[in-house]
mmCIF file of C-alpha atoms in Angstrom:
data_model
loop_
_atom_site.group_PDB
_atom_site.id
_atom_site.type_symbol
_atom_site.label_atom_id
_atom_site.label_comp_id
_atom_site.label_asym_id
_atom_site.label_seq_id
_atom_site.Cartn_x
_atom_site.Cartn_y
_atom_site.Cartn_z
ATOM 1 C CA MET A 1227 -8.396 -33.316 -1.101
ATOM 2 C CA THR A 1228 -8.359 -31.865 -4.555
ATOM 3 C CA ARG A 1229 -6.271 -28.289 -5.681
ATOM 4 C CA LEU A 1230 -8.324 -26.971 -8.684
ATOM 5 C CA THR A 1231 -6.713 -25.281 -11.551
ATOM 6 C CA ILE A 1232 -7.337 -21.276 -11.692
ATOM 7 C CA LEU A 1233 -7.936 -19.604 -14.990
ATOM 8 C CA GLU A 1234 -5.843 -16.683 -15.884
ATOM 9 C CA TYR A 1235 -6.495 -13.641 -17.806
ATOM 10 C CA PRO A 1236 -7.085 -13.302 -20.543
ATOM 11 C CA ASP A 1237 -8.586 -17.094 -20.507
ATOM 12 C CA PRO A 1238 -12.094 -16.426 -22.400
ATOM 13 C CA ARG A 1239 -13.861 -18.883 -20.095
ATOM 14 C CA LEU A 1240 -13.424 -16.212 -17.068
ATOM 15 C CA ARG A 1241 -16.257 -14.077 -19.203
ATOM 16 C CA THR A 1242 -18.671 -16.820 -18.945
ATOM 17 C CA VAL A 1243 -21.476 -15.526 -17.006
ATOM 18 C CA ALA A 1244 -22.314 -18.054 -13.999
ATOM 19 C CA GLN A 1245 -25.811 -19.952 -13.749
ATOM 20 C CA PRO A 1246 -27.533 -20.200 -10.356
ATOM 21 C CA VAL A 1247 -27.251 -23.132 -8.091
ATOM 22 C CA GLU A 1248 -30.157 -24.852 -8.127
ATOM 23 C CA THR A 1249 -29.291 -27.382 -5.357
ATOM 24 C CA VAL A 1250 -26.613 -27.267 -2.322
ATOM 25 C CA ASP A 1251 -25.758 -30.610 -2.191
ATOM 26 C CA ASP A 1252 -22.622 -32.901 -1.402
ATOM 27 C CA GLU A 1253 -21.617 -32.586 -4.635
ATOM 28 C CA LEU A 1254 -21.167 -28.780 -4.127
ATOM 29 C CA ARG A 1255 -19.830 -29.043 -0.792
ATOM 30 C CA THR A 1256 -16.787 -30.993 -2.424
ATOM 31 C CA LEU A 1257 -16.484 -28.326 -4.923
ATOM 32 C CA ILE A 1258 -16.563 -25.547 -2.060
ATOM 33 C CA ASP A 1259 -13.992 -27.761 -0.125
ATOM 34 C CA ALA A 1260 -11.765 -27.750 -3.162
ATOM 35 C CA MET A 1261 -12.047 -24.000 -3.627
ATOM 36 C CA PHE A 1262 -11.237 -22.910 -0.101
ATOM 37 C CA GLU A 1263 -7.916 -25.558 -0.537
ATOM 38 C CA THR A 1264 -6.995 -23.778 -3.954
ATOM 39 C CA MET A 1265 -7.655 -20.446 -2.469
ATOM 40 C CA TYR A 1266 -5.394 -21.013 0.461
ATOM 41 C CA ALA A 1267 -2.801 -22.722 -1.283
ATOM 42 C CA SER A 1268 -2.709 -20.018 -3.662
ATOM 43 C CA LYS A 1269 -2.548 -17.164 -0.948
ATOM 44 C CA GLY A 1270 -5.765 -15.849 -1.799
ATOM 45 C CA ILE A 1271 -8.763 -14.319 0.075
ATOM 46 C CA GLY A 1272 -11.502 -15.031 -2.033
ATOM 47 C CA LEU A 1273 -12.450 -17.688 -5.039
ATOM 48 C CA ALA A 1274 -15.090 -17.523 -7.732
ATOM 49 C CA ALA A 1275 -16.371 -20.967 -9.326
ATOM 50 C CA THR A 1276 -15.708 -19.084 -12.721
ATOM 51 C CA GLN A 1277 -12.131 -19.138 -11.921
ATOM 52 C CA VAL A 1278 -12.003 -22.738 -11.797
ATOM 53 C CA ASN A 1279 -14.080 -23.071 -14.781
ATOM 54 C CA VAL A 1280 -17.233 -24.098 -12.999
ATOM 55 C CA HIS A 1281 -19.630 -21.837 -13.924
ATOM 56 C CA ARG A 1282 -21.968 -21.717 -10.959
ATOM 57 C CA ARG A 1283 -23.024 -18.610 -9.123
ATOM 58 C CA LEU A 1284 -20.652 -19.800 -5.884
ATOM 59 C CA LEU A 1285 -17.815 -18.278 -3.924
ATOM 60 C CA VAL A 1286 -15.629 -18.631 -1.078
ATOM 61 C CA THR A 1287 -13.767 -16.306 1.092
ATOM 62 C CA ASP A 1288 -11.798 -15.966 3.949
ATOM 63 C CA VAL A 1289 -10.305 -12.752 4.757
ATOM 64 C CA SER A 1290 -8.895 -13.429 8.229
ATOM 65 C CA GLU A 1291 -5.096 -13.819 8.700
ATOM 66 C CA GLU A 1292 -5.222 -16.934 10.524
ATOM 67 C CA HIS A 1293 -7.386 -18.507 7.738
ATOM 68 C CA ASP A 1294 -10.165 -19.224 10.615
ATOM 69 C CA ARG A 1295 -13.434 -17.387 9.174
ATOM 70 C CA PRO A 1296 -14.564 -19.074 5.858
ATOM 71 C CA LEU A 1297 -17.410 -17.818 4.143
ATOM 72 C CA VAL A 1298 -19.386 -19.505 1.693
ATOM 73 C CA PHE A 1299 -22.052 -17.447 -0.669
ATOM 74 C CA VAL A 1300 -24.297 -19.455 -2.995
ATOM 75 C CA ASN A 1301 -26.169 -17.248 -5.373
ATOM 76 C CA PRO A 1302 -24.763 -14.092 -3.918
ATOM 77 C CA GLU A 1303 -26.277 -10.521 -4.558
ATOM 78 C CA VAL A 1304 -25.548 -7.264 -3.277
ATOM 79 C CA VAL A 1305 -28.721 -5.827 -2.029
ATOM 80 C CA ALA A 1306 -26.800 -2.524 -0.575
ATOM 81 C CA ARG A 1307 -23.950 -0.700 -1.239
ATOM 82 C CA GLU A 1308 -22.366 2.435 0.776
ATOM 83 C CA GLU A 1309 -19.415 4.741 0.966
ATOM 84 C CA ILE A 1310 -17.673 4.289 -2.123
ATOM 85 C CA GLY A 1311 -13.862 4.382 -2.000
ATOM 86 C CA THR A 1312 -10.843 3.023 -3.948
ATOM 87 C CA ALA A 1313 -8.334 0.136 -2.648
ATOM 88 C CA GLN A 1314 -5.604 -1.835 -4.326
ATOM 89 C CA GLU A 1315 -6.887 -5.157 -5.792
ATOM 90 C CA GLY A 1316 -5.062 -8.140 -6.854
ATOM 91 C CA CYS A 1317 -6.584 -11.164 -8.418
ATOM 92 C CA LEU A 1318 -5.501 -15.019 -8.541
ATOM 93 C CA SER A 1319 -6.728 -15.089 -12.161
ATOM 94 C CA VAL A 1320 -4.250 -11.911 -12.951
ATOM 95 C CA PRO A 1321 -1.445 -12.944 -10.793
ATOM 96 C CA GLY A 1322 0.965 -10.245 -9.679
ATOM 97 C CA ILE A 1323 -0.858 -7.234 -10.812
ATOM 98 C CA TYR A 1324 -2.432 -4.786 -8.457
ATOM 99 C CA GLU A 1325 -4.039 -1.779 -9.206
ATOM 100 C CA ASP A 1326 -6.597 0.999 -7.596
ATOM 101 C CA VAL A 1327 -10.309 -0.068 -7.884
ATOM 102 C CA GLU A 1328 -13.249 1.906 -6.473
ATOM 103 C CA ARG A 1329 -15.932 -0.037 -5.062
ATOM 104 C CA ALA A 1330 -18.450 0.388 -1.912
ATOM 105 C CA GLN A 1331 -17.088 0.227 1.325
ATOM 106 C CA ARG A 1332 -19.824 -1.385 3.069
ATOM 107 C CA ILE A 1333 -22.038 -3.557 1.488
ATOM 108 C CA ARG A 1334 -25.481 -5.791 2.529
ATOM 109 C CA VAL A 1335 -25.170 -9.211 0.715
ATOM 110 C CA ARG A 1336 -28.170 -12.094 0.437
ATOM 111 C CA ALA A 1337 -27.073 -15.568 -0.283
ATOM 112 C CA LEU A 1338 -27.111 -19.365 0.524
ATOM 113 C CA GLY A 1339 -24.871 -20.601 2.818
ATOM 114 C CA ARG A 1340 -22.973 -23.865 2.911
ATOM 115 C CA ASP A 1341 -26.011 -25.459 4.499
ATOM 116 C CA GLY A 1342 -28.575 -24.473 1.670
ATOM 117 C CA LYS A 1343 -30.061 -21.962 4.049
ATOM 118 C CA PRO A 1344 -30.780 -18.190 2.981
ATOM 119 C CA PHE A 1345 -29.129 -15.704 4.619
ATOM 120 C CA GLU A 1346 -28.031 -12.017 4.806
ATOM 121 C CA MET A 1347 -24.799 -9.977 5.992
ATOM 122 C CA ASP A 1348 -23.521 -6.669 6.330
ATOM 123 C CA ALA A 1349 -19.827 -6.348 5.253
ATOM 124 C CA GLU A 1350 -17.375 -3.711 5.252
ATOM 125 C CA GLY A 1351 -13.799 -2.933 4.017
ATOM 126 C CA LEU A 1352 -11.901 -5.802 2.567
ATOM 127 C CA LEU A 1353 -14.583 -8.407 2.963
ATOM 128 C CA ALA A 1354 -16.905 -6.056 1.368
ATOM 129 C CA VAL A 1355 -14.570 -5.226 -1.496
ATOM 130 C CA CYS A 1356 -13.469 -9.105 -1.884
ATOM 131 C CA VAL A 1357 -17.420 -10.097 -1.949
ATOM 132 C CA GLN A 1358 -18.013 -7.500 -4.806
ATOM 133 C CA HIS A 1359 -14.829 -8.943 -6.438
ATOM 134 C CA GLU A 1360 -16.223 -12.393 -6.670
ATOM 135 C CA ILE A 1361 -19.580 -11.493 -7.839
ATOM 136 C CA ASP A 1362 -17.703 -9.589 -10.862
ATOM 137 C CA HIS A 1363 -16.266 -12.763 -11.346
ATOM 138 C CA LEU A 1364 -19.714 -14.556 -11.608
ATOM 139 C CA ASP A 1365 -20.760 -11.925 -13.860
ATOM 140 C CA GLY A 1366 -18.099 -12.285 -16.186
ATOM 141 C CA LYS A 1367 -15.961 -9.335 -15.470
ATOM 142 C CA LEU A 1368 -12.528 -8.933 -13.925
ATOM 143 C CA PHE A 1369 -11.187 -5.919 -12.060
ATOM 144 C CA VAL A 1370 -9.073 -5.216 -15.149
ATOM 145 C CA ASP A 1371 -12.033 -3.867 -16.757
ATOM 146 C CA TYR A 1372 -12.135 -1.079 -13.862
ATOM 147 C CA LEU A 1373 -8.714 0.002 -15.582
ATOM 148 C CA SER A 1374 -7.893 2.040 -19.176
ATOM 149 C CA GLU A 1375 -7.659 0.090 -22.270
ATOM 150 C CA LEU A 1376 -4.163 1.064 -22.340
ATOM 151 C CA LYS A 1377 -3.501 -0.593 -18.832
ATOM 152 C CA ARG A 1378 -5.424 -3.622 -19.831
ATOM 153 C CA GLN A 1379 -3.208 -4.155 -22.704
ATOM 154 C CA ARG A 1380 -0.007 -3.491 -20.564
ATOM 155 C CA ILE A 1381 -1.419 -6.201 -17.983
ATOM 156 C CA ARG A 1382 -2.293 -8.505 -21.103
ATOM 157 C CA LYS A 1383 1.044 -8.323 -22.931
ATOM 158 C CA LYS A 1384 2.987 -8.473 -19.285
ATOM 159 C CA LEU A 1385 0.812 -11.622 -18.368
ATOM 160 C CA GLU A 1386 1.437 -13.534 -21.507
ATOM 161 C CA LYS A 1387 5.449 -12.624 -21.778
ATOM 162 C CA GLU A 1388 5.847 -13.947 -18.019
ATOM 163 C CA ARG A 1389 3.450 -16.888 -18.930
ATOM 164 C CA LYS A 1390 6.119 -17.475 -21.954
ATOM 165 C CA LEU A 1391 9.065 -17.228 -20.016
ATOM 166 C CA ARG A 1392 8.155 -19.635 -17.332
ATOM 167 C CA GLY A 1393 5.811 -21.839 -19.063
ATOM 168 C CA ASN A 1394 2.395 -23.175 -17.776
ATOM 169 C CA GLU A 1395 3.632 -22.036 -14.057
ATOM 170 C CA ARG A 1396 1.760 -19.564 -12.006
ATOM 171 C CA ALA A 1397 3.839 -15.969 -11.500
ATOM 172 C CA PRO A 1398 5.274 -15.151 -8.323
ATOM 173 C CA VAL A 1399 3.389 -12.544 -6.531
ATOM 174 C CA ARG A 1400 4.748 -9.080 -6.065
ATOM 175 C CA SER A 1401 2.825 -7.253 -3.477
ATOM 176 C CA THR A 1402 1.892 -7.339 -0.082
ATOM 177 C CA ALA A 1403 -1.603 -6.932 -0.430
ATOM 178 C CA PRO A 1404 -3.962 -9.958 -0.922
ATOM 179 C CA ALA A 1405 -4.876 -11.507 -3.925
ATOM 180 C CA ILE A 1406 -8.616 -11.705 -4.175
#
């Protein structure tokens, strides 16, 4: 299998708005498999194609502790939101940073599956937050965009300093909260 490189904030490619997937084919399924491998190896629970520099509307998630409930969303869109709440989020593209973000705690999402067939599903809690977080990536938005400008500047400086100290290696995770 192939492990992909995850782009890190403030890489401008993370701001690219992803284009709709026209066809769910073997090439896309190969990308899906590589995204799952990358996500699991990075100890994440969600990964958007934008984060691996593929600007197509595709995301994968698995919020189970056993990594046995992988979900694929092609051209996802949230069609309903309920109950706004705040939860701590992290991100594989913003390594080691965790902040409180306000999001809907229950959503209904519409997408195509790995097989190319349309589906709708209700998600709540961590899965709902994860799907919204990843759709934001597809729209060129990061969870740090929900924070104050001052916090974003501090995070950017901290990550740039850590990157210089460690070279191109990824920073160690400093929280028990899952990185989305």
